[in-house]
Short mmCIF file of C-alpha atoms and ligand atoms in Angstrom, two decimals:
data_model
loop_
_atom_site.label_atom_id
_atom_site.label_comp_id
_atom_site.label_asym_id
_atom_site.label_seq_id
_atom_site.Cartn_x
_atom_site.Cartn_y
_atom_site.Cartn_z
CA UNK A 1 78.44 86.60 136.47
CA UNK A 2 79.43 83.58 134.51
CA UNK A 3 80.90 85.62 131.15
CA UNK A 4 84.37 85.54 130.12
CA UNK A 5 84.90 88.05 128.47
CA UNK A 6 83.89 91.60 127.42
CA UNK A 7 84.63 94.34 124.72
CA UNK A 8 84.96 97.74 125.45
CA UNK A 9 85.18 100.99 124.16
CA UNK A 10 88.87 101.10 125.74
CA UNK A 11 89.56 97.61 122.96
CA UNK A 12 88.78 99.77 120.13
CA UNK A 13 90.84 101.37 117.76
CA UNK A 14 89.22 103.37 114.86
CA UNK A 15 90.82 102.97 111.58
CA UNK A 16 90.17 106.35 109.54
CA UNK A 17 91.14 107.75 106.17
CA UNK A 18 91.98 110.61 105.19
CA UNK A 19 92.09 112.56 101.66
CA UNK A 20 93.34 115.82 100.28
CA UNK A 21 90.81 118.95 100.51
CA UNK A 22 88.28 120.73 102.11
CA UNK A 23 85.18 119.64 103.51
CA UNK A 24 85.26 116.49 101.79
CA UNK A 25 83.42 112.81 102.72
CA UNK A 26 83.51 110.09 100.39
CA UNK A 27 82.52 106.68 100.97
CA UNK A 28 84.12 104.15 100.78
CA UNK A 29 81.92 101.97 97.69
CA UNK A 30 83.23 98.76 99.41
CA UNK A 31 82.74 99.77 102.80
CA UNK A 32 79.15 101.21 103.51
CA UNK A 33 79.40 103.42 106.11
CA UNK A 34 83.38 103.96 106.37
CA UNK A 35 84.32 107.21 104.46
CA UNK A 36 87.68 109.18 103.72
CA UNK A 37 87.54 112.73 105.27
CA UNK A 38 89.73 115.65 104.34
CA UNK A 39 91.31 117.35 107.81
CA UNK A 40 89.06 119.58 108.51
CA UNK A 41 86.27 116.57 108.35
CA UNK A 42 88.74 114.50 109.86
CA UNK A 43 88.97 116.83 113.42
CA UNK A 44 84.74 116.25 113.88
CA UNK A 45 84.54 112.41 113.32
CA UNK A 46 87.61 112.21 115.82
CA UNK A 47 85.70 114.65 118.08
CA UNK A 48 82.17 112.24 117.56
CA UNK A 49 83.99 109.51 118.51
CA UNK A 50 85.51 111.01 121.49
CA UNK A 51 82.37 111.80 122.81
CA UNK A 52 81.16 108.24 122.80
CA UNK A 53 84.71 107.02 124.47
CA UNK A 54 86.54 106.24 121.14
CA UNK A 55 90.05 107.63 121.90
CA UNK A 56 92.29 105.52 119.78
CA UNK A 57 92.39 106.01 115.65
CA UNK A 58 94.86 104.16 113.49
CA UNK A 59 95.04 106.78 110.41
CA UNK A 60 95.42 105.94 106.85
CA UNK A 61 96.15 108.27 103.33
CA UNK A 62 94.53 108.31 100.35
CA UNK A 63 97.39 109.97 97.86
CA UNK A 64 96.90 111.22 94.89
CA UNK A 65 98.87 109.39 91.65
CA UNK A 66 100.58 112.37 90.91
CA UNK A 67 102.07 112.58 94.49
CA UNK A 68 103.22 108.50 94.51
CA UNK A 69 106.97 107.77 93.49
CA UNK A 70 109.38 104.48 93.33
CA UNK A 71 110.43 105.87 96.81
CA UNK A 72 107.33 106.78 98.51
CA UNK A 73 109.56 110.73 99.36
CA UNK A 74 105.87 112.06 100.14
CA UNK A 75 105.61 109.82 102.99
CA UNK A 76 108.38 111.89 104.87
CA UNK A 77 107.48 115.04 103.09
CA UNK A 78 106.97 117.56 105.80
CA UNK A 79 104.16 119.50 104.81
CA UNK A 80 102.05 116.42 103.31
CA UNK A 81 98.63 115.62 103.79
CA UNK A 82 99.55 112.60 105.91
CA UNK A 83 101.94 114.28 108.38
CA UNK A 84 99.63 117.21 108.96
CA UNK A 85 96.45 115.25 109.65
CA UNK A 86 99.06 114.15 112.52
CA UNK A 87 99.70 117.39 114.00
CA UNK A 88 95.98 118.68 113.58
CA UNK A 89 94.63 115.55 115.40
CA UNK A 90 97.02 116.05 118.41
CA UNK A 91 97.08 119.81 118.73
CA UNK A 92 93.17 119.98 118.84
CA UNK A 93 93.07 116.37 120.84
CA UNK A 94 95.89 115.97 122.47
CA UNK A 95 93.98 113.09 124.70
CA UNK A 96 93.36 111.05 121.36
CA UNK A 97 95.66 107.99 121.20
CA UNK A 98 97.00 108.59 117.46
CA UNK A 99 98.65 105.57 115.69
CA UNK A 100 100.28 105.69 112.40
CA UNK A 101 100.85 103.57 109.48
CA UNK A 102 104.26 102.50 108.46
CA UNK A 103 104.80 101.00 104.98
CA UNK A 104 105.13 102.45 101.81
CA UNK A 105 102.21 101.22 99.70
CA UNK A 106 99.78 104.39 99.92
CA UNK A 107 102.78 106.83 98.49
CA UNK A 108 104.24 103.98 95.95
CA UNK A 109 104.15 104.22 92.72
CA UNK A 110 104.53 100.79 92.11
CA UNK A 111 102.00 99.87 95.03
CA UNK A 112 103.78 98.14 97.04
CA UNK A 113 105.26 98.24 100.89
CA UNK A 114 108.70 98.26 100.20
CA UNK A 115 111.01 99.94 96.99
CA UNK A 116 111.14 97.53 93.74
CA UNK A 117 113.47 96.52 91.89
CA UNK A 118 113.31 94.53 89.32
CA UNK A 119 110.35 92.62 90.08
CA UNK A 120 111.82 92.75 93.62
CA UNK A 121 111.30 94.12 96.66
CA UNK A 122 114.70 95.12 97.95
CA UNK A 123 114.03 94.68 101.93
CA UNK A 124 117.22 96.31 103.69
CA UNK A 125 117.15 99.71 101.29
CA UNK A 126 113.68 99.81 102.57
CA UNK A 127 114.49 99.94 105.89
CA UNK A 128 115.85 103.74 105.07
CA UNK A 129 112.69 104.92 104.04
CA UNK A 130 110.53 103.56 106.55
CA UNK A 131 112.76 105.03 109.53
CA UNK A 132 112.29 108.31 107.89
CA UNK A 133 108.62 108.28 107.86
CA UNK A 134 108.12 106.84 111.39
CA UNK A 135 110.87 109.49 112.80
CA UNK A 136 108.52 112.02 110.63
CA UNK A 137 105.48 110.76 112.03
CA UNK A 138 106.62 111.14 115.76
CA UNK A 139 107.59 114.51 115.10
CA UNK A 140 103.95 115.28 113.88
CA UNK A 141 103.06 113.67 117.00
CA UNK A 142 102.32 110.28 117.15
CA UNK A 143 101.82 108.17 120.25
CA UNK A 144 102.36 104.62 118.79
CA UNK A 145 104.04 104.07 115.05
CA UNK A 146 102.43 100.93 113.57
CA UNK A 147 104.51 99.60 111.03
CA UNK A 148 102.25 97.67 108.43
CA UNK A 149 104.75 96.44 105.91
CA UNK A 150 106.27 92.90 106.95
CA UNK A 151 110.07 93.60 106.27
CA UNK A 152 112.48 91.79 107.80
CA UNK A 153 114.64 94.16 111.03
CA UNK A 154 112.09 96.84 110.26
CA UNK A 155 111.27 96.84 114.14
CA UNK A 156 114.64 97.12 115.45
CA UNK A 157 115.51 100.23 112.81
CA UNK A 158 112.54 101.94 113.56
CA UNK A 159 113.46 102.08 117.59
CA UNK A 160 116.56 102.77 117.62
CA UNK A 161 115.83 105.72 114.47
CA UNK A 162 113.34 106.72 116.80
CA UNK A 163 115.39 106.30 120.08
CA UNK A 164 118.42 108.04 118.46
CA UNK A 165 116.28 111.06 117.88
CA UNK A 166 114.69 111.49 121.50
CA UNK A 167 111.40 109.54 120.93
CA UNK A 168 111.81 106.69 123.81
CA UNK A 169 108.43 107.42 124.83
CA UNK A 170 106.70 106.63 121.18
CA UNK A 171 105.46 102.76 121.06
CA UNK A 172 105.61 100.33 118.34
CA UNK A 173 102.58 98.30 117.64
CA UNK A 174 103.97 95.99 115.09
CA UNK A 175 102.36 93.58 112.60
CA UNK A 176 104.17 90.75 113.34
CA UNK A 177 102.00 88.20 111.34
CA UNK A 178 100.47 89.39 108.74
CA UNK A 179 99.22 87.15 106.39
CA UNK A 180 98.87 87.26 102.38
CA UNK A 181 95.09 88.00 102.19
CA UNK A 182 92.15 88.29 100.20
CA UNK A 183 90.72 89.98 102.76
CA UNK A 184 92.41 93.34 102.26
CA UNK A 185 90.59 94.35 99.03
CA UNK A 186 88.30 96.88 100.32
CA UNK A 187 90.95 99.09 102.03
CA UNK A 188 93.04 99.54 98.69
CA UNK A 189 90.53 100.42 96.97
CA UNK A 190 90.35 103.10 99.87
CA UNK A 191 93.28 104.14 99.29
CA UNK A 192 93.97 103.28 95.95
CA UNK A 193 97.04 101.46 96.83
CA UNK A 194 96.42 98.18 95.23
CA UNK A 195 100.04 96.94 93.80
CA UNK A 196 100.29 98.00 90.47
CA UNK A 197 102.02 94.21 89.97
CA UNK A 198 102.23 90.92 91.00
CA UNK A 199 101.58 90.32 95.22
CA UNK A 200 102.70 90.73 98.22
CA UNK A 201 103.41 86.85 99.04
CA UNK A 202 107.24 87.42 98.81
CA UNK A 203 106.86 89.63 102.30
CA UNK A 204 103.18 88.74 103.80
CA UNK A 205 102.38 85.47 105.26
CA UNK A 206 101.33 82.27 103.98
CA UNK A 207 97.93 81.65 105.28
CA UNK A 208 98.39 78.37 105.99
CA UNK A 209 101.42 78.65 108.04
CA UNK A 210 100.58 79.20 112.07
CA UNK A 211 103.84 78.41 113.36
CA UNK A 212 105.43 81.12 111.04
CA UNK A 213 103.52 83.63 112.91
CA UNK A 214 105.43 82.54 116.19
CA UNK A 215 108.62 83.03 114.51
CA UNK A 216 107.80 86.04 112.93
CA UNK A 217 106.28 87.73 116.60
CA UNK A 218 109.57 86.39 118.44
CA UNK A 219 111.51 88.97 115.97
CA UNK A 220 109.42 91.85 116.75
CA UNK A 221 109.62 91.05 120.32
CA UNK A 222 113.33 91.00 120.71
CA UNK A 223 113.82 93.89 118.14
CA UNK A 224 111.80 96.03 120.98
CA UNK A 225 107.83 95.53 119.60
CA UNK A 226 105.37 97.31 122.24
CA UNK A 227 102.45 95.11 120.83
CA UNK A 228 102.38 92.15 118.67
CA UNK A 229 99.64 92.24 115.65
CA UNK A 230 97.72 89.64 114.03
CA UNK A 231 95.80 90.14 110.60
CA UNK A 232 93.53 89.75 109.32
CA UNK A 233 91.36 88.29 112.26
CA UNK A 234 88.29 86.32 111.57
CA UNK A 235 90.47 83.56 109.50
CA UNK A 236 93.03 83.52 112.08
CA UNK A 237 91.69 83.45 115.59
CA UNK A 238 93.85 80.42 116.01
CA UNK A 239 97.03 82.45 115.38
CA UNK A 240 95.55 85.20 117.66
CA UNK A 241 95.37 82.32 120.52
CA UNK A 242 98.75 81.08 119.55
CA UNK A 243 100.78 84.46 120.01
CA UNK A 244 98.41 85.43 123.17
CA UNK A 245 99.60 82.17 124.80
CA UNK A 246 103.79 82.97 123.90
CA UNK A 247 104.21 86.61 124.58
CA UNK A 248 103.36 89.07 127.88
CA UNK A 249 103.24 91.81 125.37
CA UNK A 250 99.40 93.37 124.92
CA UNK A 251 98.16 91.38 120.81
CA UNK A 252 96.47 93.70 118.65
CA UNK A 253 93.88 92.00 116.31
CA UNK A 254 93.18 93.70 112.81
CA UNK A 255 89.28 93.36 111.78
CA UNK A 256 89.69 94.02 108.53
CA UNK A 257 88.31 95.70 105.50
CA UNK A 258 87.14 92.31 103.77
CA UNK A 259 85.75 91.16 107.03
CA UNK A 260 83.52 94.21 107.58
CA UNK A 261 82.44 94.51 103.68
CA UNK A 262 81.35 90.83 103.33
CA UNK A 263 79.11 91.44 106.79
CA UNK A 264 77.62 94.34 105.56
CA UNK A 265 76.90 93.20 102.35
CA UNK A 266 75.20 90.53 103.91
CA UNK A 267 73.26 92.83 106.44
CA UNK A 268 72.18 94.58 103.22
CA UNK A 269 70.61 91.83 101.97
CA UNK A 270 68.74 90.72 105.02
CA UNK A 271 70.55 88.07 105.69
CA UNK A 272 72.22 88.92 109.18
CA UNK A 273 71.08 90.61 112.52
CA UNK A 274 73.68 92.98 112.44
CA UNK A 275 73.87 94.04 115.90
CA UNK A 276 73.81 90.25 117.01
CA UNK A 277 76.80 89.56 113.93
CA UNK A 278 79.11 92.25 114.91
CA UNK A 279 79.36 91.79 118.56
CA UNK A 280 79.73 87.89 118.20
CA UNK A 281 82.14 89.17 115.35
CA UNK A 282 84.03 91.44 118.06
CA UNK A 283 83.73 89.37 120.81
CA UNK A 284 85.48 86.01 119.30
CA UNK A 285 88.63 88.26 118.66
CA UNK A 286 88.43 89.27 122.26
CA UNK A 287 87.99 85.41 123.65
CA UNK A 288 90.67 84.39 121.13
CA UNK A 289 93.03 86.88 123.07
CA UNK A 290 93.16 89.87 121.51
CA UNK A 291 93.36 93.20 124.10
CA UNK A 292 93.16 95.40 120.66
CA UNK A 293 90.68 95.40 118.15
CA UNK A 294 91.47 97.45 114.77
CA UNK A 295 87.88 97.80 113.63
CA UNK A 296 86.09 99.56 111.25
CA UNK A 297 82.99 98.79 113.70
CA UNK A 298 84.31 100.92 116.46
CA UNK A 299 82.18 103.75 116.48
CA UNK A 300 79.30 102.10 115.12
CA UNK A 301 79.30 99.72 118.05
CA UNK A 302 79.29 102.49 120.41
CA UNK A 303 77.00 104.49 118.92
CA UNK A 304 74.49 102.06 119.24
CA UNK A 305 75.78 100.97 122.72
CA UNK A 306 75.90 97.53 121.57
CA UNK A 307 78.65 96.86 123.69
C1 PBG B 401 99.34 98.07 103.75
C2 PBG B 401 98.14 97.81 104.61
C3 PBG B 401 97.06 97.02 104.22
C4 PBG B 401 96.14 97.08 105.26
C5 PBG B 401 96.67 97.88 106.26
N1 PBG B 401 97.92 98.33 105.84
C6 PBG B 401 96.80 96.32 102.96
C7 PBG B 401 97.88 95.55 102.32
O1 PBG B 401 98.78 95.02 102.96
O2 PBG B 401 97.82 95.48 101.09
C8 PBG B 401 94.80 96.39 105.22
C9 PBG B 401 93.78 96.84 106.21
C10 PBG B 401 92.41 96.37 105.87
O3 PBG B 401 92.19 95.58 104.92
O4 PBG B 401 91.49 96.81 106.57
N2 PBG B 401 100.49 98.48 104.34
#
């Protein structure tokens, strides 16, 4: 009677990966129990979830080297694996909520989310490239585009690329602050998409700036953001609370890779209940304000109706 607040199935959103092939599984050696599918793998783990009332997926590419250039051209390549995972998911789903990433790290060659030069990352040429892969995307057929990459106007040129071209009705969950982690080691190994040099501090966050990440959500709003992200989540509840407390717009909260290896690993050793850690895990991201959890717990939570 007394609890404030809840996680359900309809907070959830499923990040999967996906890799060239047939009938392939691999897991992911960082993340026990997270694997990358090929399509046709892909279309059951969907359907599994959608059994248990999963109906949201954030998807994610594993591309091969030989595929990766300095200006990530497979990620608008129309007949790539990324863009027809897309259209698979929603022709045999059409009910699933399918959100895409936005940022060209997976299909760089240089491993980074926006075009180098230089040692830098030009930010406005980038702009170019990412409009073409979210317009792409919505053509495959996806509901919300999720830009991932933290340049600067990238929200703005994505709606009105995607306006322009007859896609009012596609969203834009944006990650407005997200920080310079540690924590997102796991996923590139994923995807092999770790940068190939230096970092990504000159366009991620400085973890120990909060009021940044009010600045940096403000943008987003006003360039037309459907939902305001914060990640990684665990380190930054506070940041979570802050946006939640500034904005009407729904906050999305990104539980990520790092955060679900270190509490497996530590379930694998014995030394956590994991039912009792993941649930406290998922339920502090809820009570910090969060109406969106990115979590590579999703299905497992359900599964085991832990919720
Ligand atoms: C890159 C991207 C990253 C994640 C999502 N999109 C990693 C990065 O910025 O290097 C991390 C997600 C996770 O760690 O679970 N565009």
């Amino acid at each position: 009677m007394v609890q404030e607040t809840h996680v359900s199935a309809a907070n959830l959103i499923f990040p999967l990966f996906i890799v060239d092939g047939v009938n392939q599984k691999t897991e992911v050696a960082s993340m026990p129990g997270i694997f990358r599918y090929s399509i046709d793998n892909l279309l059951r783990e969907v359907e599994s979830c959608m059994k248990l009332g999963l109906n949201s997926f954030d998807l994610f590419p594993n591309i091969s080297e030989e595929l990766k250039d300095k200006y990530a051209t497979e990620s608008h390549r129309e007949e790539s694996l990324y863009l027809r995972a897309i259209r698979e998911v929603k022709n045999n789903f059409p009910e699933a909520c399918v959100i895409t990433d936005v940022a060209m790290d997976p299909y760089s060659s240089d491993g980074h989310d926006g075009i180098v030069e230089n040692g830098e990352i030009l930010n406005d040429e980038t702009l170019v490239v990412l409009g073409r892969m979210a317009l792409a995307q919505a053509y495959a057929g996806a509901d919300i585009i999720a830009p991932s990459d933290m340049m600067d106007g990238r929200v703005g040129y994505i709606r009105k690329t995607l306006d322009d071209a007859g896609f009012k009705h596609v969203s834009i969950m944006s990650y407005s602050a997200k920080y310079a982690s540690a924590f997102y080691g796991p996923f590139r190994d994923a995807l092999n998409s770790a940068p190939k040099f230096g970092d990504k501090k000159s366009y991620q966050m400085n973890p120990a700036n909060q009021r940044e990440a009010l600045i940096e959500s403000r943008l987003d709003e006003a360039e037309g953001a459907d939902f305001l992200m914060v990640k990684p989540a665990l380190a930054y509840l506070d940041v979570i609370k802050l946006i939640k407390d500034n904005t009407e717009l729904p906050v999305a909260a990104y539980n990520v890779s790092g955060e679900y290896a270190m509490l497996k690993a530590a379930v694998q050793k014995g030394w956590l209940d994991e039912q009792h850690a993941i649930t406290e895990v998922l339920t502090s991201i809820r009570r910090a304000g969060a109406t969106a959890i990115l979590t590579y717990h999703a299905k497992e939570v359900l599964e085991n109706k832990w919720l």
